[in-house]
Structure formats: structure tokens, C-alpha cells
Short mmCIF file of C-alpha atoms in Angstrom, two decimals:
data_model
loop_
_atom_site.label_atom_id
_atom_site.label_comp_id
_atom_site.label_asym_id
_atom_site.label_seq_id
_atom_site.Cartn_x
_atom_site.Cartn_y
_atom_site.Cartn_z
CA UNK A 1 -42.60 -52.12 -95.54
CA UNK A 2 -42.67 -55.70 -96.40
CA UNK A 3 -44.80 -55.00 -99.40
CA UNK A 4 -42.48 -52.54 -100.39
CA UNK A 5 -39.26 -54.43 -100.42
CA UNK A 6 -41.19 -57.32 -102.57
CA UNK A 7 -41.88 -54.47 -105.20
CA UNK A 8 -38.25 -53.09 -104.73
CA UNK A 9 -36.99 -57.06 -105.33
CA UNK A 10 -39.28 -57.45 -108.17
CA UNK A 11 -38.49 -54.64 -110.07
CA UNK A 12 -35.01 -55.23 -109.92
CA UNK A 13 -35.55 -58.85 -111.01
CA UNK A 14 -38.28 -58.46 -114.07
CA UNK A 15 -37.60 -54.68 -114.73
CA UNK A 16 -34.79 -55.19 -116.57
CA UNK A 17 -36.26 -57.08 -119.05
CA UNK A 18 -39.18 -54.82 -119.79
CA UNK A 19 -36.45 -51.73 -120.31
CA UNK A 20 -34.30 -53.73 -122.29
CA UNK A 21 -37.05 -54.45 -124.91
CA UNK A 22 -38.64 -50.77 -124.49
CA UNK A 23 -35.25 -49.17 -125.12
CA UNK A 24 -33.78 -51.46 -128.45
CA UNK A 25 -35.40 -51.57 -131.63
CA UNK A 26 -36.69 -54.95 -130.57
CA UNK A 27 -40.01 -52.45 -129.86
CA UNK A 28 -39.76 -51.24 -132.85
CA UNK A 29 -39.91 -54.11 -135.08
CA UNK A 30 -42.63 -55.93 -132.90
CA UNK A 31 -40.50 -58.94 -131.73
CA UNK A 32 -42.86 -59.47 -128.74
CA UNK A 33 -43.98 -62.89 -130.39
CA UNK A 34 -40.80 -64.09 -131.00
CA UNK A 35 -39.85 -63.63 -127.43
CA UNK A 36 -43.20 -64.96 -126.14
CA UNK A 37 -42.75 -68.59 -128.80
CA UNK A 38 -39.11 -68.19 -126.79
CA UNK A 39 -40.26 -68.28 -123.41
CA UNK A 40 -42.74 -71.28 -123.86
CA UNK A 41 -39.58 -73.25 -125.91
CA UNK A 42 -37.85 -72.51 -122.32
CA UNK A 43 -40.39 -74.14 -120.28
CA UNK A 44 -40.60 -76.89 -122.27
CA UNK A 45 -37.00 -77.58 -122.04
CA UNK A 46 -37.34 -76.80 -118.33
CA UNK A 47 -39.83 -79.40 -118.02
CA UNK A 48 -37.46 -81.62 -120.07
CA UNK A 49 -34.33 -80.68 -117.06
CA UNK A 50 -36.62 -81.62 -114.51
CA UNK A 51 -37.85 -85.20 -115.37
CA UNK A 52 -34.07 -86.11 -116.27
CA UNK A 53 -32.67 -84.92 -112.99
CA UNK A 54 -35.33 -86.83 -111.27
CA UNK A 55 -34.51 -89.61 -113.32
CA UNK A 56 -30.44 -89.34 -113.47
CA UNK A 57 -29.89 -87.85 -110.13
CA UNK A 58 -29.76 -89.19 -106.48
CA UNK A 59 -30.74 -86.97 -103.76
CA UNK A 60 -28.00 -85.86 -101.84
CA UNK A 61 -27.71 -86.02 -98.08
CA UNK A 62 -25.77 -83.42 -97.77
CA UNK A 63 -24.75 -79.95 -99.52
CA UNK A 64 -21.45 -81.15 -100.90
CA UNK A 65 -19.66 -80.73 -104.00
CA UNK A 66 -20.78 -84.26 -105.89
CA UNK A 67 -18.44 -84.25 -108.72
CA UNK A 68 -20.17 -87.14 -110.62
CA UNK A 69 -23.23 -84.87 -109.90
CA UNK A 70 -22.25 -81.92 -110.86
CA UNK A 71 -20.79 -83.11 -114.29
CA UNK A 72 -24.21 -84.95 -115.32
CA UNK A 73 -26.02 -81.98 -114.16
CA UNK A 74 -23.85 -80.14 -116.51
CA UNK A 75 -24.39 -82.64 -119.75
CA UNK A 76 -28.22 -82.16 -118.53
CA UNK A 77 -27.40 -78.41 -118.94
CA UNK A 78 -27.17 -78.81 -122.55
CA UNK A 79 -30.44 -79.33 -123.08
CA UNK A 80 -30.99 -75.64 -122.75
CA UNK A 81 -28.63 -75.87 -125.93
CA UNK A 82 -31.01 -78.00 -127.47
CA UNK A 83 -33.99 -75.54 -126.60
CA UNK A 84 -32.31 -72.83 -127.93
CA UNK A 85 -30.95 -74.11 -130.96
CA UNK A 86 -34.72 -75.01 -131.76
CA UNK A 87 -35.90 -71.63 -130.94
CA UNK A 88 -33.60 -70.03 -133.16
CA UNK A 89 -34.01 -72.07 -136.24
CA UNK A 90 -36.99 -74.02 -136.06
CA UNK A 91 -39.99 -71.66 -135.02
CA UNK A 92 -41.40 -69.43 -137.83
CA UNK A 93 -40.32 -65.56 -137.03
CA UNK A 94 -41.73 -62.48 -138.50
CA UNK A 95 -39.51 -60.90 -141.25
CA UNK A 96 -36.60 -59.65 -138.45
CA UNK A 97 -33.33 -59.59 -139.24
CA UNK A 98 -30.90 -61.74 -137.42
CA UNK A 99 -29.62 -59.37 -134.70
CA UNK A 100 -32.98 -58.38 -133.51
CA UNK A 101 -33.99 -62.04 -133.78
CA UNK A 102 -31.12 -63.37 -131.08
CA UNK A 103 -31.77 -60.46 -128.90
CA UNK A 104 -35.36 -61.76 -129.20
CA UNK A 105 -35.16 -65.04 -128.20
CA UNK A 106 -32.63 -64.32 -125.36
CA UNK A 107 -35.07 -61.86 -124.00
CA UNK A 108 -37.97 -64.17 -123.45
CA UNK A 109 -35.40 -67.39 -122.32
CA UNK A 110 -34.34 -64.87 -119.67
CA UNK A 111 -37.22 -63.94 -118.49
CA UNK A 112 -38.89 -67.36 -118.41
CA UNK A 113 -35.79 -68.49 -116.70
CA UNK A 114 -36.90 -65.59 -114.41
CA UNK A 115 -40.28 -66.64 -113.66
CA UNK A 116 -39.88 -70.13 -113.05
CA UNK A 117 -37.14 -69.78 -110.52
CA UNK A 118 -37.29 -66.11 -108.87
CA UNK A 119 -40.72 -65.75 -108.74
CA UNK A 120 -42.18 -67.87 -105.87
CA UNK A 121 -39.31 -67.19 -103.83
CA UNK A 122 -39.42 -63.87 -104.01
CA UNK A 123 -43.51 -63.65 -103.33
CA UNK A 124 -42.74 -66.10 -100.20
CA UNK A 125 -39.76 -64.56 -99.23
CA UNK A 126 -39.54 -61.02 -99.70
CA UNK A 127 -42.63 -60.47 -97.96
CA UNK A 128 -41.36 -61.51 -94.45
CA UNK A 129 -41.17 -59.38 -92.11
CA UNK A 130 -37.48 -59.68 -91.87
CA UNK A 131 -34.93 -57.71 -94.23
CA UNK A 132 -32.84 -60.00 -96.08
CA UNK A 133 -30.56 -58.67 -98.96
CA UNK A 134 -31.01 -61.85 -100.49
CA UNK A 135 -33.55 -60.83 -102.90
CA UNK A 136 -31.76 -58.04 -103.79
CA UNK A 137 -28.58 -59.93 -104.70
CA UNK A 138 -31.39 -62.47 -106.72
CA UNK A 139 -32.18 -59.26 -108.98
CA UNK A 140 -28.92 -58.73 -109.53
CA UNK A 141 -28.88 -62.35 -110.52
CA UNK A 142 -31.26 -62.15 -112.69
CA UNK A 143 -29.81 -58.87 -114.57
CA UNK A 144 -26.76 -60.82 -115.30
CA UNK A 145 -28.69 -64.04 -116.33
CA UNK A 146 -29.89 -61.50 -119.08
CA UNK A 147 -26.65 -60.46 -120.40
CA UNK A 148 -25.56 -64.14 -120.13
CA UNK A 149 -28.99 -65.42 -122.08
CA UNK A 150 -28.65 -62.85 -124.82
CA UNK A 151 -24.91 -63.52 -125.32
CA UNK A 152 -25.76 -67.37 -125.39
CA UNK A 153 -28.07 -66.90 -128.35
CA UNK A 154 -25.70 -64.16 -129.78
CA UNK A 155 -23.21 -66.86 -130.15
CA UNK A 156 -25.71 -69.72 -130.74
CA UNK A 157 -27.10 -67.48 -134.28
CA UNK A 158 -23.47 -67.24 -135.34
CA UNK A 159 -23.41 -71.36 -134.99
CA UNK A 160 -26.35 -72.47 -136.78
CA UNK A 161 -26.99 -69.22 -138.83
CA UNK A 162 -24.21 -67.61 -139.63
CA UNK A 163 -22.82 -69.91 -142.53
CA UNK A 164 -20.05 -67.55 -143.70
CA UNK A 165 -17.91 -66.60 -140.36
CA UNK A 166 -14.55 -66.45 -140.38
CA UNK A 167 -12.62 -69.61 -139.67
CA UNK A 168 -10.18 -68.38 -137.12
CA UNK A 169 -13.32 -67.43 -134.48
CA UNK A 170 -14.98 -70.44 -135.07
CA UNK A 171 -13.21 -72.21 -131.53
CA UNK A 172 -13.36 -68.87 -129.95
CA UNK A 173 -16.93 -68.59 -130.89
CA UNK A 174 -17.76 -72.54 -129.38
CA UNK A 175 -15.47 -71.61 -126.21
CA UNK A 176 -17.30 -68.96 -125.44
CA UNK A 177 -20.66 -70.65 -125.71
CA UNK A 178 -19.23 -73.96 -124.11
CA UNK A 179 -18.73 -71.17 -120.80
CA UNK A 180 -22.02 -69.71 -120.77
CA UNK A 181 -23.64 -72.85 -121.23
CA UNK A 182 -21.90 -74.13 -118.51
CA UNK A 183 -22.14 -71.23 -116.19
CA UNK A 184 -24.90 -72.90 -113.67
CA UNK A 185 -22.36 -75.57 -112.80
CA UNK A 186 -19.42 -73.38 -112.48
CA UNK A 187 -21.33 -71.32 -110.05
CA UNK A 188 -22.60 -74.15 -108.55
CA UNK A 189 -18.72 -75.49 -107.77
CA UNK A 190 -17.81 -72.27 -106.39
CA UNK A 191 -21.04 -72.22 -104.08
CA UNK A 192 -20.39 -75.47 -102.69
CA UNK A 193 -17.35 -76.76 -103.69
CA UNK A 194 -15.23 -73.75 -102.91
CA UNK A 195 -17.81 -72.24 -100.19
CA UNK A 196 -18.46 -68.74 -101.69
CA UNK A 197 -21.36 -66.88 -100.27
CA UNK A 198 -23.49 -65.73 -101.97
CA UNK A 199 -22.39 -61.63 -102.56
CA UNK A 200 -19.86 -63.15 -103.77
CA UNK A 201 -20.92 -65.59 -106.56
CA UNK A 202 -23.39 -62.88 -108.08
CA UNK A 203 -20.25 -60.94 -108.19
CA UNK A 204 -18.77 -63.38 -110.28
CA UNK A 205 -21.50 -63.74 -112.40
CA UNK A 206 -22.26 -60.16 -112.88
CA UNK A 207 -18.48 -59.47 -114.10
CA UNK A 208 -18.62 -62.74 -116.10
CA UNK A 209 -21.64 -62.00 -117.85
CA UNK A 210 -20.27 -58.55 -118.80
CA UNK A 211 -16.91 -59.94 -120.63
CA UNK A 212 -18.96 -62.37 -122.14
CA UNK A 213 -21.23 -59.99 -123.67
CA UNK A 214 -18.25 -57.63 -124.47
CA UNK A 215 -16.69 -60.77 -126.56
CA UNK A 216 -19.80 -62.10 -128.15
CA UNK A 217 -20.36 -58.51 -129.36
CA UNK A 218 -16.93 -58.42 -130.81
CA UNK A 219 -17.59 -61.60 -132.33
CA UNK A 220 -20.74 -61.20 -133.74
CA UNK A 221 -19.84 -57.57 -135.18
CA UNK A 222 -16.40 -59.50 -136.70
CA UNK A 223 -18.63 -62.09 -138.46
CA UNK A 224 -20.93 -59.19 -139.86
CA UNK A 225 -18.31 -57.79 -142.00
CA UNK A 226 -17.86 -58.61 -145.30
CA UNK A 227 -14.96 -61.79 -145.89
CA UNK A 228 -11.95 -60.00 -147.93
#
């Protein structure tokens, strides 16, 4: 039984991923590379994170809501801004155009994101002999991290490759990426600032990774047509 829930957990954490690339034309067009050169620019900038929270941060005696913390955590964040922006316009792609190129990239900074922090919990965990929904509600987690990753480098082509967008989305267009980039810490205040559990918090996530994607496809299809 325990073996099964771990399956169960991981499917519902790394499945997602695999169906998402199976079912778009990013199978079709052989994008596997680009999401692969993706994933390894994510652990870099992981590895990046970590030495500067070690460097930056105290340890906390507590689980309180650090304000001072949790707003250098948040300019530490960016960095993932910096990794992405990198594996969008520095590393060489094959001849894809630019919407299967985002889609790409988000893919494999998802599902690094994936690996590196659901993984080991969920062999460790999910294999007790205990039933925890916990692991469940991480693979929901991880679906919306997805949609949130995706939209992220939706909005983060239209920045730094989209040269001829419309001039009234532009601050929509930075908002927008300013709030997904920003999402771990917002999470993070309503976790332990506000006290939300956590059925709660993935609910928030879930719903706010859906608008987000609804608007960054709105956005992205508005700067695709032609200027008048």
C-alpha cells in the first residue's frame, strides 16, 4: 500500500509534465533539448539561491513571519529571473519558433524545480506507513508550479524577445511577471504570516496560477497580432 501511494504521489507530481510535452507540438518539433539545457540553467541558479541564503540569511528560531527575511528572500527570488532570462536568450535553440520555445524552457524549469524539491520528500515520505494527504496536495503543487513556470517564461519572451509589443501592455505585462516571480514569498506570508494550512495555500496557488496563465495567454496572443 505504501508503495502504491508513492507511485500515486509521483505521478501526480512528474506526470504532468510528461503529458504536457506528449500532448503540444513541443513533441513534435523535438524541443526535448531545449527543455533539458533549461533544467540544468535551473539548477545552476538553484545552486546560486542556496549559497546566497546561506550567506544573506540568519537562521530563524522560530517559524515566524520575518519581514526583513522574507523581503531579501524575495530580491534572492529574482535570481530565478536572471536564470531564465539567460535560458531564453542566451543558449543556442534548434530552429523553434518562439511559442514552442517559452513553453520549452518553462517545461524543463518546472520540472527541475520538481526534482530538486519534491523528490526526496516524497521517496522518504510517501512511503511511510501512515496516509498523509500531504503528498497529494504536493502534486497538486507541483501542477500549478507548471502553469506558473510556463506563464513566467510566456511573459519573460514577450520582455526580452518580443521587440514590437504594444505599449499599453507593457506594465501589465511586468505586473504580471513581478507576481509570479514573487509567488514563493507571497505563499510563504500567507503560510506563516497569516497561518494558512496547507489545503489551503495550494488552493491559492492552483487558482492563481490559472488567471495567470489565462492573462499571459491573452497577452502573448495580443502582442502576436500585427501593430495597426
Amino acid at each position: 500500500m505504501t508503495v502504491f501511494h508513492f507511485f500515486n504521489c509521483a505521478i501526480l507530481t512528474f506526470g504532468p509534465h510528461a503529458v504536457y510535452y506528449s500532448a503540444t507540438p513541443l513533441s513534435e518539433y523535438d524541443t526535448l533539448g531545449t527543455s533539458v539545457k533549461a533544467a540544468l540553467v535551473y539548477l545552476g541558479t538553484a545552486l546560486v539561491k542556496l549559497v546566497c541564503l546561506a550567506t544573506f540569511l540568519k537562521v530563524s528560531e522560530n517559524d515566524s513571519f520575518d519581514p526583513y527575511q522574507e523581503l531579501l528572500k524575495a530580491l534572492i527570488g529574482f535570481i530565478d529571473v536572471a536564470g531564465l532570462y539567460f535560458a531564453l536568450t542566451q543558449l543556442t535553440h534548434r530552429n523553434i519558433s518562439q511559442n514552442h520555445k517559452f513553453q520549452a524552457v518553462g517545461l524543463g524549469w518546472a520540472f527541475a524545480d520538481s526534482v530538486l524539491h519534491r523528490l526526496a520528500p516524497l521517496w522518504v515520505g510517501a512511503r511511510g506507513l501512515e496516509f498523509t494527504w500531504d503528498y497529494v496536495l504536493q502534486g497538486i503543487e507541483a501542477n500549478a508550479n507548471l502553469v506558473l513556470s510556463i506563464s513566467l517564461a510566456a511573459l519573460g519572451s514577450l520582455i526580452w524577445l518580443r521587440k514590437n509589443k504594444p505599449r499599453t501592455l507593457i506594465p501589465i505585462i511586468y505586473a504580471c511577471a513581478g507576481i509570479v516571480a514573487t509567488m514563493p514569498s507571497i505563499t510563504s506570508y500567507l503560510r506563516r504570516g497569516l497561518g494558512w494550512h496547507l489545503p489551503k495555500v495550494v488552493g491559492f496557488e492552483l487558482f492563481t496560477s490559472l488567471v495567470m496563465a489565462f492573462i499571459s495567454c491573452q497577452l502573448f496572443a495580443a502582442c502576436q497580432r500585427p501593430s495597426s
